[in-house]
Amino acid sequence: MFSKVIIATDLSKASNEVIKCAQGLIPLGAKEIILTECLKTLEATSLALAEDIESVDGILEEQKSVLEKQGFKVRTEKVFGTAHVEINRLIKEYNCDAVMVPSLGHSLLHEITLGSLAGDLIHHITKPLLLVRLKVENSKNEKENQCVLASSCEDFHSSILYATDFSEHADKAFLYMEKLVKSGAKKVTLIHIQDMVSLAKASKELLKEYDNIDYKRLDELKERLLKISDTKVNTKVVYGKPANEILKYADEIKPALIVAGTHGRGFIGDLFVGSISHNIVRHANSSVLLIPKEETREDE
């Protein structure tokens, strides 16, 4: 599924924690990692002026060593400038299958949390993007007034929430759900949100009719998964604001992974644009796998 994966790092503690969790990629088929240090041109210049390049190289080598001990073949790369442009270049150069980044931290990671880099990657990345959620805990040292990050390192196969709007892109993104089930997913929930904005004037009878139609659609997707394995599959149709309802339901069932396409009609088209995308990335207590439009071709 994801044989060769780029892990983007800014050499922070958050990056270190995500690298500890890279073993979660092994059940997804990962064998080779392109460990990529992403720095803006100004940051790179500052490091050079501070003559701190050797210490940076040392951290990168330490991260590489951790990945190698997990059983990966690892190659390191340094890129400067616009991250999504450079990452897409490496994807093409090394024929990578996915990109993995942490969803908390500073510098590159800070941008992911606030939506800058995440927005660029969501709209421009050419391969699936896995944003790994880290746990934030209070420091055990009472004298330290700060939070610390801890690895959750969950099994991505344990429980997956798949959000669909039944668009063409969502249907193609569902191919990855089939791959996840084939590779050992244990529990899957398929969810569709009846958007309260577009259906604000709909009657209760009409909403009920839509629910019946959408449950039938979800049942068809469920049957496709059950033909692959005996994975436990649940379906859910909810009425409300898409991002809010997905976050609420995710908090209820606590999936290890949320999967969705980045384009479509209705809520998926809006889900990863502007403030809604920030809400999903910043507030979901699960890792998120986004499938870009360019990637989801039926011949894969």
PDB file of C-alpha atoms in Angstrom, residues 4-300:
ATOM      1  CA  LYS A   4       7.996   4.117   0.246  1.00  0.00           C
ATOM      2  CA  VAL A   5       7.056   7.007   2.556  1.00  0.00           C
ATOM      3  CA  ILE A   6       8.385  10.533   3.044  1.00  0.00           C
ATOM      4  CA  ILE A   7       8.547  11.625   6.680  1.00  0.00           C
ATOM      5  CA  ALA A   8       8.864  15.403   6.904  1.00  0.00           C
ATOM      6  CA  THR A   9      10.839  16.570   9.946  1.00  0.00           C
ATOM      7  CA  ASP A  10      11.879  19.902  11.422  1.00  0.00           C
ATOM      8  CA  LEU A  11      14.131  18.086  13.925  1.00  0.00           C
ATOM      9  CA  SER A  12      11.903  19.126  16.847  1.00  0.00           C
ATOM     10  CA  LYS A  13      10.786  16.983  19.775  1.00  0.00           C
ATOM     11  CA  ALA A  14       7.468  16.554  17.986  1.00  0.00           C
ATOM     12  CA  SER A  15       9.310  15.115  14.988  1.00  0.00           C
ATOM     13  CA  ASN A  16      11.173  12.735  17.277  1.00  0.00           C
ATOM     14  CA  GLU A  17       7.908  11.483  18.750  1.00  0.00           C
ATOM     15  CA  VAL A  18       6.371  10.875  15.313  1.00  0.00           C
ATOM     16  CA  ILE A  19       9.455   8.977  14.175  1.00  0.00           C
ATOM     17  CA  LYS A  20       8.990   6.662  17.159  1.00  0.00           C
ATOM     18  CA  CYS A  21       5.540   5.926  15.732  1.00  0.00           C
ATOM     19  CA  ALA A  22       6.791   5.167  12.227  1.00  0.00           C
ATOM     20  CA  GLN A  23       6.486   1.467  13.033  1.00  0.00           C
ATOM     21  CA  GLY A  24       2.756   1.955  12.493  1.00  0.00           C
ATOM     22  CA  LEU A  25       3.556   2.236   8.790  1.00  0.00           C
ATOM     23  CA  ILE A  26       4.878  -1.332   8.624  1.00  0.00           C
ATOM     24  CA  PRO A  27       1.416  -2.990   8.502  1.00  0.00           C
ATOM     25  CA  LEU A  28       0.632  -0.546   5.680  1.00  0.00           C
ATOM     26  CA  GLY A  29       3.494  -2.039   3.679  1.00  0.00           C
ATOM     27  CA  ALA A  30       6.198   0.559   4.355  1.00  0.00           C
ATOM     28  CA  LYS A  31       9.754  -0.619   3.782  1.00  0.00           C
ATOM     29  CA  GLU A  32      11.655   2.525   2.866  1.00  0.00           C
ATOM     30  CA  ILE A  33      11.618   6.010   4.413  1.00  0.00           C
ATOM     31  CA  ILE A  34      12.797   9.254   2.829  1.00  0.00           C
ATOM     32  CA  LEU A  35      13.532  11.288   5.966  1.00  0.00           C
ATOM     33  CA  THR A  36      13.197  14.879   4.789  1.00  0.00           C
ATOM     34  CA  GLU A  37      14.361  17.907   6.751  1.00  0.00           C
ATOM     35  CA  CYS A  38      12.226  20.876   5.676  1.00  0.00           C
ATOM     36  CA  LEU A  39      13.615  24.336   6.312  1.00  0.00           C
ATOM     37  CA  LYS A  40      12.623  27.703   4.934  1.00  0.00           C
ATOM     38  CA  THR A  41      15.424  29.531   3.173  1.00  0.00           C
ATOM     39  CA  LEU A  42      15.652  32.058   6.031  1.00  0.00           C
ATOM     40  CA  GLU A  43      15.923  29.299   8.623  1.00  0.00           C
ATOM     41  CA  ALA A  44      18.667  27.581   6.646  1.00  0.00           C
ATOM     42  CA  THR A  45      20.580  30.863   6.344  1.00  0.00           C
ATOM     43  CA  SER A  46      20.255  31.498  10.094  1.00  0.00           C
ATOM     44  CA  LEU A  47      21.618  28.037  10.877  1.00  0.00           C
ATOM     45  CA  ALA A  48      24.565  28.584   8.552  1.00  0.00           C
ATOM     46  CA  LEU A  49      25.372  31.957  10.109  1.00  0.00           C
ATOM     47  CA  ALA A  50      25.157  30.391  13.570  1.00  0.00           C
ATOM     48  CA  GLU A  51      27.492  27.604  12.416  1.00  0.00           C
ATOM     49  CA  ASP A  52      24.981  25.136  13.826  1.00  0.00           C
ATOM     50  CA  ILE A  53      24.779  22.853  10.791  1.00  0.00           C
ATOM     51  CA  GLU A  54      26.745  20.039  12.468  1.00  0.00           C
ATOM     52  CA  SER A  55      24.317  19.797  15.384  1.00  0.00           C
ATOM     53  CA  VAL A  56      21.393  19.744  12.950  1.00  0.00           C
ATOM     54  CA  ASP A  57      23.044  16.965  10.970  1.00  0.00           C
ATOM     55  CA  GLY A  58      23.544  15.056  14.200  1.00  0.00           C
ATOM     56  CA  ILE A  59      19.827  15.194  15.050  1.00  0.00           C
ATOM     57  CA  LEU A  60      18.924  14.051  11.541  1.00  0.00           C
ATOM     58  CA  GLU A  61      21.295  11.091  11.852  1.00  0.00           C
ATOM     59  CA  GLU A  62      19.791  10.191  15.234  1.00  0.00           C
ATOM     60  CA  GLN A  63      16.311  10.159  13.710  1.00  0.00           C
ATOM     61  CA  LYS A  64      17.602   8.051  10.839  1.00  0.00           C
ATOM     62  CA  SER A  65      19.075   5.577  13.327  1.00  0.00           C
ATOM     63  CA  VAL A  66      15.725   5.236  15.138  1.00  0.00           C
ATOM     64  CA  LEU A  67      13.990   4.427  11.852  1.00  0.00           C
ATOM     65  CA  GLU A  68      16.658   1.908  10.854  1.00  0.00           C
ATOM     66  CA  LYS A  69      16.265   0.101  14.186  1.00  0.00           C
ATOM     67  CA  GLN A  70      12.561  -0.251  13.357  1.00  0.00           C
ATOM     68  CA  GLY A  71      13.591  -2.121  10.216  1.00  0.00           C
ATOM     69  CA  PHE A  72      13.309   0.589   7.563  1.00  0.00           C
ATOM     70  CA  LYS A  73      15.727   1.374   4.781  1.00  0.00           C
ATOM     71  CA  VAL A  74      16.316   5.119   5.248  1.00  0.00           C
ATOM     72  CA  ARG A  75      17.582   7.906   3.009  1.00  0.00           C
ATOM     73  CA  THR A  76      17.931  11.487   4.284  1.00  0.00           C
ATOM     74  CA  GLU A  77      17.196  14.632   2.297  1.00  0.00           C
ATOM     75  CA  LYS A  78      17.395  18.345   3.113  1.00  0.00           C
ATOM     76  CA  VAL A  79      15.083  20.754   1.324  1.00  0.00           C
ATOM     77  CA  PHE A  80      14.920  24.535   1.478  1.00  0.00           C
ATOM     78  CA  GLY A  81      12.118  26.846   0.437  1.00  0.00           C
ATOM     79  CA  THR A  82       8.443  26.063  -0.118  1.00  0.00           C
ATOM     80  CA  ALA A  83       7.844  22.720   1.599  1.00  0.00           C
ATOM     81  CA  HIS A  84       5.004  21.368  -0.535  1.00  0.00           C
ATOM     82  CA  VAL A  85       6.910  22.118  -3.757  1.00  0.00           C
ATOM     83  CA  GLU A  86      10.004  20.317  -2.511  1.00  0.00           C
ATOM     84  CA  ILE A  87       8.056  17.395  -1.061  1.00  0.00           C
ATOM     85  CA  ASN A  88       6.190  16.898  -4.341  1.00  0.00           C
ATOM     86  CA  ARG A  89       9.537  16.975  -6.146  1.00  0.00           C
ATOM     87  CA  LEU A  90      10.863  14.215  -3.879  1.00  0.00           C
ATOM     88  CA  ILE A  91       7.654  12.209  -4.320  1.00  0.00           C
ATOM     89  CA  LYS A  92       8.269  12.189  -8.065  1.00  0.00           C
ATOM     90  CA  GLU A  93      12.030  11.660  -7.819  1.00  0.00           C
ATOM     91  CA  TYR A  94      11.785   8.665  -5.479  1.00  0.00           C
ATOM     92  CA  ASN A  95       8.353   7.406  -6.565  1.00  0.00           C
ATOM     93  CA  CYS A  96       6.961   7.676  -3.027  1.00  0.00           C
ATOM     94  CA  ASP A  97       3.520   6.408  -2.012  1.00  0.00           C
ATOM     95  CA  ALA A  98       2.644   8.730   0.885  1.00  0.00           C
ATOM     96  CA  VAL A  99       3.814  11.569   3.123  1.00  0.00           C
ATOM     97  CA  MET A 100       3.776  11.424   6.923  1.00  0.00           C
ATOM     98  CA  VAL A 101       3.894  14.541   9.128  1.00  0.00           C
ATOM     99  CA  PRO A 102       3.124  15.286  12.786  1.00  0.00           C
ATOM    100  CA  SER A 103       0.159  17.487  13.593  1.00  0.00           C
ATOM    101  CA  LEU A 104       1.746  19.277  16.560  1.00  0.00           C
ATOM    102  CA  GLY A 105       5.017  21.109  17.093  1.00  0.00           C
ATOM    103  CA  HIS A 106       6.830  24.254  15.997  1.00  0.00           C
ATOM    104  CA  SER A 107       8.331  25.563  12.755  1.00  0.00           C
ATOM    105  CA  LEU A 108       7.134  23.144  10.050  1.00  0.00           C
ATOM    106  CA  LEU A 109       4.929  21.402  12.592  1.00  0.00           C
ATOM    107  CA  HIS A 110       3.534  24.683  13.898  1.00  0.00           C
ATOM    108  CA  GLU A 111       2.449  25.532  10.363  1.00  0.00           C
ATOM    109  CA  ILE A 112       0.695  22.196  10.036  1.00  0.00           C
ATOM    110  CA  THR A 113      -1.229  22.851  13.233  1.00  0.00           C
ATOM    111  CA  LEU A 114      -2.302  26.336  12.157  1.00  0.00           C
ATOM    112  CA  GLY A 115      -3.119  25.321   8.594  1.00  0.00           C
ATOM    113  CA  SER A 116      -0.432  27.067   6.518  1.00  0.00           C
ATOM    114  CA  LEU A 117       1.556  24.025   5.433  1.00  0.00           C
ATOM    115  CA  ALA A 118      -1.415  21.725   5.895  1.00  0.00           C
ATOM    116  CA  GLY A 119      -3.426  23.891   3.520  1.00  0.00           C
ATOM    117  CA  ASP A 120      -0.641  23.772   0.940  1.00  0.00           C
ATOM    118  CA  LEU A 121      -0.231  20.020   1.241  1.00  0.00           C
ATOM    119  CA  ILE A 122      -3.960  19.334   1.162  1.00  0.00           C
ATOM    120  CA  HIS A 123      -4.428  21.324  -2.005  1.00  0.00           C
ATOM    121  CA  HIS A 124      -1.153  20.511  -3.749  1.00  0.00           C
ATOM    122  CA  ILE A 125       0.202  17.204  -2.459  1.00  0.00           C
ATOM    123  CA  THR A 126       0.180  14.443  -5.061  1.00  0.00           C
ATOM    124  CA  LYS A 127       0.131  11.453  -2.702  1.00  0.00           C
ATOM    125  CA  PRO A 128      -1.829  10.525   0.445  1.00  0.00           C
ATOM    126  CA  LEU A 129      -1.001  12.674   3.469  1.00  0.00           C
ATOM    127  CA  LEU A 130      -0.895  11.071   6.919  1.00  0.00           C
ATOM    128  CA  LEU A 131      -1.043  13.588   9.774  1.00  0.00           C
ATOM    129  CA  VAL A 132      -0.075  11.769  12.958  1.00  0.00           C
ATOM    130  CA  ARG A 133      -1.680  12.982  16.155  1.00  0.00           C
ATOM    131  CA  LEU A 134       0.544  13.382  19.192  1.00  0.00           C
ATOM    132  CA  LYS A 135      -0.668  13.498  22.772  1.00  0.00           C
ATOM    133  CA  VAL A 136       0.000  16.654  24.777  1.00  0.00           C
ATOM    134  CA  GLU A 137       0.625  16.029  28.447  1.00  0.00           C
ATOM    135  CA  ASN A 138       1.555  18.201  31.411  1.00  0.00           C
ATOM    136  CA  SER A 139       5.161  18.040  32.502  1.00  0.00           C
ATOM    137  CA  LYS A 140       5.798  15.619  35.379  1.00  0.00           C
ATOM    138  CA  ASN A 141       8.205  18.139  36.861  1.00  0.00           C
ATOM    139  CA  GLU A 142       6.071  20.538  38.905  1.00  0.00           C
ATOM    140  CA  LYS A 143       8.771  23.197  38.579  1.00  0.00           C
ATOM    141  CA  GLU A 144       8.374  23.169  34.791  1.00  0.00           C
ATOM    142  CA  ASN A 145       5.404  25.202  33.665  1.00  0.00           C
ATOM    143  CA  GLN A 146       5.095  23.617  30.245  1.00  0.00           C
ATOM    144  CA  CYS A 147       3.469  20.837  28.256  1.00  0.00           C
ATOM    145  CA  VAL A 148       5.289  17.863  26.802  1.00  0.00           C
ATOM    146  CA  LEU A 149       4.534  15.675  23.813  1.00  0.00           C
ATOM    147  CA  ALA A 150       4.144  11.926  24.025  1.00  0.00           C
ATOM    148  CA  SER A 151       3.859   9.280  21.354  1.00  0.00           C
ATOM    149  CA  SER A 152       0.534   7.499  21.118  1.00  0.00           C
ATOM    150  CA  CYS A 153       1.777   5.121  18.407  1.00  0.00           C
ATOM    151  CA  GLU A 154      -1.627   3.581  17.847  1.00  0.00           C
ATOM    152  CA  ASP A 155      -2.255   0.737  15.443  1.00  0.00           C
ATOM    153  CA  PHE A 156      -3.851   2.494  12.474  1.00  0.00           C
ATOM    154  CA  HIS A 157      -5.680  -0.735  11.670  1.00  0.00           C
ATOM    155  CA  SER A 158      -7.457  -0.965  15.017  1.00  0.00           C
ATOM    156  CA  SER A 159     -10.335   1.408  14.182  1.00  0.00           C
ATOM    157  CA  ILE A 160     -10.937   3.626  11.152  1.00  0.00           C
ATOM    158  CA  LEU A 161     -13.557   6.321  10.519  1.00  0.00           C
ATOM    159  CA  TYR A 162     -14.203   6.988   6.817  1.00  0.00           C
ATOM    160  CA  ALA A 163     -16.106  10.169   5.891  1.00  0.00           C
ATOM    161  CA  THR A 164     -17.831  10.318   2.509  1.00  0.00           C
ATOM    162  CA  ASP A 165     -20.096  12.709   0.612  1.00  0.00           C
ATOM    163  CA  PHE A 166     -20.649  10.141  -2.188  1.00  0.00           C
ATOM    164  CA  SER A 167     -18.856  12.365  -4.711  1.00  0.00           C
ATOM    165  CA  GLU A 168     -16.733  10.910  -7.486  1.00  0.00           C
ATOM    166  CA  HIS A 169     -13.558  11.750  -5.601  1.00  0.00           C
ATOM    167  CA  ALA A 170     -14.869  10.234  -2.371  1.00  0.00           C
ATOM    168  CA  ASP A 171     -15.701   7.052  -4.258  1.00  0.00           C
ATOM    169  CA  LYS A 172     -12.176   6.870  -5.616  1.00  0.00           C
ATOM    170  CA  ALA A 173     -10.731   7.662  -2.189  1.00  0.00           C
ATOM    171  CA  PHE A 174     -12.698   4.652  -0.953  1.00  0.00           C
ATOM    172  CA  LEU A 175     -10.189   2.523  -2.849  1.00  0.00           C
ATOM    173  CA  TYR A 176      -7.821   3.233   0.037  1.00  0.00           C
ATOM    174  CA  MET A 177     -10.385   1.951   2.501  1.00  0.00           C
ATOM    175  CA  GLU A 178     -10.428  -1.289   0.538  1.00  0.00           C
ATOM    176  CA  LYS A 179      -6.635  -1.412   0.726  1.00  0.00           C
ATOM    177  CA  LEU A 180      -6.723  -0.748   4.477  1.00  0.00           C
ATOM    178  CA  VAL A 181      -9.211  -3.541   5.003  1.00  0.00           C
ATOM    179  CA  LYS A 182      -7.180  -5.869   2.816  1.00  0.00           C
ATOM    180  CA  SER A 183      -4.067  -5.068   4.875  1.00  0.00           C
ATOM    181  CA  GLY A 184      -5.816  -5.916   8.152  1.00  0.00           C
ATOM    182  CA  ALA A 185      -8.169  -3.169   9.364  1.00  0.00           C
ATOM    183  CA  LYS A 186     -10.123  -4.581  12.308  1.00  0.00           C
ATOM    184  CA  LYS A 187     -13.019  -2.138  12.618  1.00  0.00           C
ATOM    185  CA  VAL A 188     -14.407   0.436  10.159  1.00  0.00           C
ATOM    186  CA  THR A 189     -17.134   3.053  10.487  1.00  0.00           C
ATOM    187  CA  LEU A 190     -18.554   4.692   7.352  1.00  0.00           C
ATOM    188  CA  ILE A 191     -20.124   8.095   8.021  1.00  0.00           C
ATOM    189  CA  HIS A 192     -22.055  10.578   5.906  1.00  0.00           C
ATOM    190  CA  ILE A 193     -23.163  14.018   7.104  1.00  0.00           C
ATOM    191  CA  GLN A 194     -26.452  15.544   5.952  1.00  0.00           C
ATOM    192  CA  ASP A 195     -25.294  19.150   5.679  1.00  0.00           C
ATOM    193  CA  MET A 196     -27.686  21.332   7.698  1.00  0.00           C
ATOM    194  CA  VAL A 197     -26.779  24.385   5.591  1.00  0.00           C
ATOM    195  CA  SER A 198     -27.806  22.912   2.237  1.00  0.00           C
ATOM    196  CA  LEU A 199     -30.799  21.090   3.754  1.00  0.00           C
ATOM    197  CA  ALA A 200     -31.995  23.889   6.052  1.00  0.00           C
ATOM    198  CA  LYS A 201     -35.397  24.097   4.330  1.00  0.00           C
ATOM    199  CA  ALA A 202     -35.939  20.368   3.938  1.00  0.00           C
ATOM    200  CA  SER A 203     -38.913  18.825   5.744  1.00  0.00           C
ATOM    201  CA  LYS A 204     -38.555  16.019   8.290  1.00  0.00           C
ATOM    202  CA  GLU A 205     -40.115  13.624   5.783  1.00  0.00           C
ATOM    203  CA  LEU A 206     -37.596  14.603   3.116  1.00  0.00           C
ATOM    204  CA  LEU A 207     -34.690  14.305   5.554  1.00  0.00           C
ATOM    205  CA  LYS A 208     -35.877  10.827   6.496  1.00  0.00           C
ATOM    206  CA  GLU A 209     -36.041   9.892   2.820  1.00  0.00           C
ATOM    207  CA  TYR A 210     -32.497  11.185   2.315  1.00  0.00           C
ATOM    208  CA  ASP A 211     -31.344   9.186   5.356  1.00  0.00           C
ATOM    209  CA  ASN A 212     -32.775   5.984   3.863  1.00  0.00           C
ATOM    210  CA  ILE A 213     -31.082   6.657   0.529  1.00  0.00           C
ATOM    211  CA  ASP A 214     -27.749   7.415   2.157  1.00  0.00           C
ATOM    212  CA  TYR A 215     -27.872   4.366   4.434  1.00  0.00           C
ATOM    213  CA  LYS A 216     -28.399   2.244   1.316  1.00  0.00           C
ATOM    214  CA  ARG A 217     -25.351   3.886  -0.257  1.00  0.00           C
ATOM    215  CA  LEU A 218     -23.299   3.211   2.861  1.00  0.00           C
ATOM    216  CA  ASP A 219     -24.526  -0.388   2.900  1.00  0.00           C
ATOM    217  CA  GLU A 220     -23.225  -0.798  -0.647  1.00  0.00           C
ATOM    218  CA  LEU A 221     -19.811   0.414   0.479  1.00  0.00           C
ATOM    219  CA  LYS A 222     -20.016  -1.891   3.482  1.00  0.00           C
ATOM    220  CA  GLU A 223     -20.661  -4.887   1.230  1.00  0.00           C
ATOM    221  CA  ARG A 224     -17.590  -4.022  -0.829  1.00  0.00           C
ATOM    222  CA  LEU A 225     -15.466  -4.170   2.324  1.00  0.00           C
ATOM    223  CA  LEU A 226     -17.056  -7.389   3.580  1.00  0.00           C
ATOM    224  CA  LYS A 227     -16.197  -9.087   0.294  1.00  0.00           C
ATOM    225  CA  ILE A 228     -12.546  -8.418   1.115  1.00  0.00           C
ATOM    226  CA  SER A 229     -12.547  -9.643   4.723  1.00  0.00           C
ATOM    227  CA  ASP A 230     -14.742 -10.195   7.771  1.00  0.00           C
ATOM    228  CA  THR A 231     -13.832  -6.755   9.145  1.00  0.00           C
ATOM    229  CA  LYS A 232     -16.468  -5.296  11.467  1.00  0.00           C
ATOM    230  CA  VAL A 233     -18.176  -2.457   9.563  1.00  0.00           C
ATOM    231  CA  ASN A 234     -20.665   0.065  10.968  1.00  0.00           C
ATOM    232  CA  THR A 235     -22.559   2.814   9.117  1.00  0.00           C
ATOM    233  CA  LYS A 236     -23.733   6.201  10.352  1.00  0.00           C
ATOM    234  CA  VAL A 237     -25.750   9.096   8.858  1.00  0.00           C
ATOM    235  CA  VAL A 238     -25.791  12.357  10.833  1.00  0.00           C
ATOM    236  CA  TYR A 239     -27.466  15.743  10.293  1.00  0.00           C
ATOM    237  CA  GLY A 240     -25.527  18.887  11.166  1.00  0.00           C
ATOM    238  CA  LYS A 241     -22.370  20.859  10.415  1.00  0.00           C
ATOM    239  CA  PRO A 242     -19.936  18.417   8.769  1.00  0.00           C
ATOM    240  CA  ALA A 243     -16.698  19.218  10.614  1.00  0.00           C
ATOM    241  CA  ASN A 244     -18.455  19.470  13.978  1.00  0.00           C
ATOM    242  CA  GLU A 245     -20.307  16.195  13.510  1.00  0.00           C
ATOM    243  CA  ILE A 246     -17.201  14.323  12.371  1.00  0.00           C
ATOM    244  CA  LEU A 247     -15.242  15.597  15.369  1.00  0.00           C
ATOM    245  CA  LYS A 248     -18.104  14.781  17.734  1.00  0.00           C
ATOM    246  CA  TYR A 249     -18.529  11.261  16.406  1.00  0.00           C
ATOM    247  CA  ALA A 250     -14.774  10.689  16.336  1.00  0.00           C
ATOM    248  CA  ASP A 251     -14.639  11.661  20.030  1.00  0.00           C
ATOM    249  CA  GLU A 252     -17.399   9.146  20.668  1.00  0.00           C
ATOM    250  CA  ILE A 253     -15.896   6.119  18.906  1.00  0.00           C
ATOM    251  CA  LYS A 254     -12.220   7.154  19.225  1.00  0.00           C
ATOM    252  CA  PRO A 255     -10.854   5.819  15.911  1.00  0.00           C
ATOM    253  CA  ALA A 256      -7.125   5.436  15.456  1.00  0.00           C
ATOM    254  CA  LEU A 257      -7.443   6.938  11.988  1.00  0.00           C
ATOM    255  CA  ILE A 258      -9.840   9.240  10.108  1.00  0.00           C
ATOM    256  CA  VAL A 259      -9.813   8.812   6.315  1.00  0.00           C
ATOM    257  CA  ALA A 260     -11.301  11.204   3.745  1.00  0.00           C
ATOM    258  CA  GLY A 261     -10.784  12.622   0.279  1.00  0.00           C
ATOM    259  CA  THR A 262      -9.706  16.237  -0.063  1.00  0.00           C
ATOM    260  CA  HIS A 263     -12.125  17.212  -2.848  1.00  0.00           C
ATOM    261  CA  GLY A 264     -15.748  16.551  -3.698  1.00  0.00           C
ATOM    262  CA  ARG A 265     -19.184  18.057  -3.563  1.00  0.00           C
ATOM    263  CA  GLY A 266     -20.998  19.038  -0.385  1.00  0.00           C
ATOM    264  CA  PHE A 267     -19.134  18.690   2.857  1.00  0.00           C
ATOM    265  CA  ILE A 268     -15.949  17.038   1.624  1.00  0.00           C
ATOM    266  CA  GLY A 269     -15.453  19.925  -0.762  1.00  0.00           C
ATOM    267  CA  ASP A 270     -15.705  22.330   2.182  1.00  0.00           C
ATOM    268  CA  LEU A 271     -14.216  20.090   4.833  1.00  0.00           C
ATOM    269  CA  PHE A 272     -10.578  20.814   4.108  1.00  0.00           C
ATOM    270  CA  VAL A 273     -10.855  24.449   3.135  1.00  0.00           C
ATOM    271  CA  GLY A 274     -10.044  27.344   5.468  1.00  0.00           C
ATOM    272  CA  SER A 275     -11.219  27.235   9.068  1.00  0.00           C
ATOM    273  CA  ILE A 276     -12.922  23.837   8.768  1.00  0.00           C
ATOM    274  CA  SER A 277      -9.675  22.140   7.805  1.00  0.00           C
ATOM    275  CA  HIS A 278      -8.001  23.800  10.779  1.00  0.00           C
ATOM    276  CA  ASN A 279     -10.696  22.398  13.064  1.00  0.00           C
ATOM    277  CA  ILE A 280     -10.247  18.856  11.814  1.00  0.00           C
ATOM    278  CA  VAL A 281      -6.452  18.867  11.966  1.00  0.00           C
ATOM    279  CA  ARG A 282      -6.229  20.763  15.240  1.00  0.00           C
ATOM    280  CA  HIS A 283      -9.082  19.201  17.178  1.00  0.00           C
ATOM    281  CA  ALA A 284      -9.404  15.589  16.055  1.00  0.00           C
ATOM    282  CA  ASN A 285      -7.910  13.287  18.664  1.00  0.00           C
ATOM    283  CA  SER A 286      -7.031  10.829  15.914  1.00  0.00           C
ATOM    284  CA  SER A 287      -4.510  10.706  13.130  1.00  0.00           C
ATOM    285  CA  VAL A 288      -5.897  11.769   9.745  1.00  0.00           C
ATOM    286  CA  LEU A 289      -5.233  10.259   6.305  1.00  0.00           C
ATOM    287  CA  LEU A 290      -6.140  12.587   3.436  1.00  0.00           C
ATOM    288  CA  ILE A 291      -6.392  11.253  -0.120  1.00  0.00           C
ATOM    289  CA  PRO A 292      -5.663  13.936  -2.739  1.00  0.00           C
ATOM    290  CA  LYS A 293      -7.641  14.154  -5.944  1.00  0.00           C
ATOM    291  CA  GLU A 294      -4.585  13.615  -8.127  1.00  0.00           C
ATOM    292  CA  GLU A 295      -3.776  10.293  -6.447  1.00  0.00           C
ATOM    293  CA  THR A 296      -7.109   8.504  -6.615  1.00  0.00           C
ATOM    294  CA  ARG A 297      -7.012   6.829 -10.010  1.00  0.00           C
ATOM    295  CA  GLU A 298      -8.861   3.586 -10.544  1.00  0.00           C
ATOM    296  CA  ASP A 299      -5.916   1.919 -12.236  1.00  0.00           C
ATOM    297  CA  GLU A 300      -3.795   1.996  -9.062  1.00  0.00           C
TER     298      GLU A 300
END
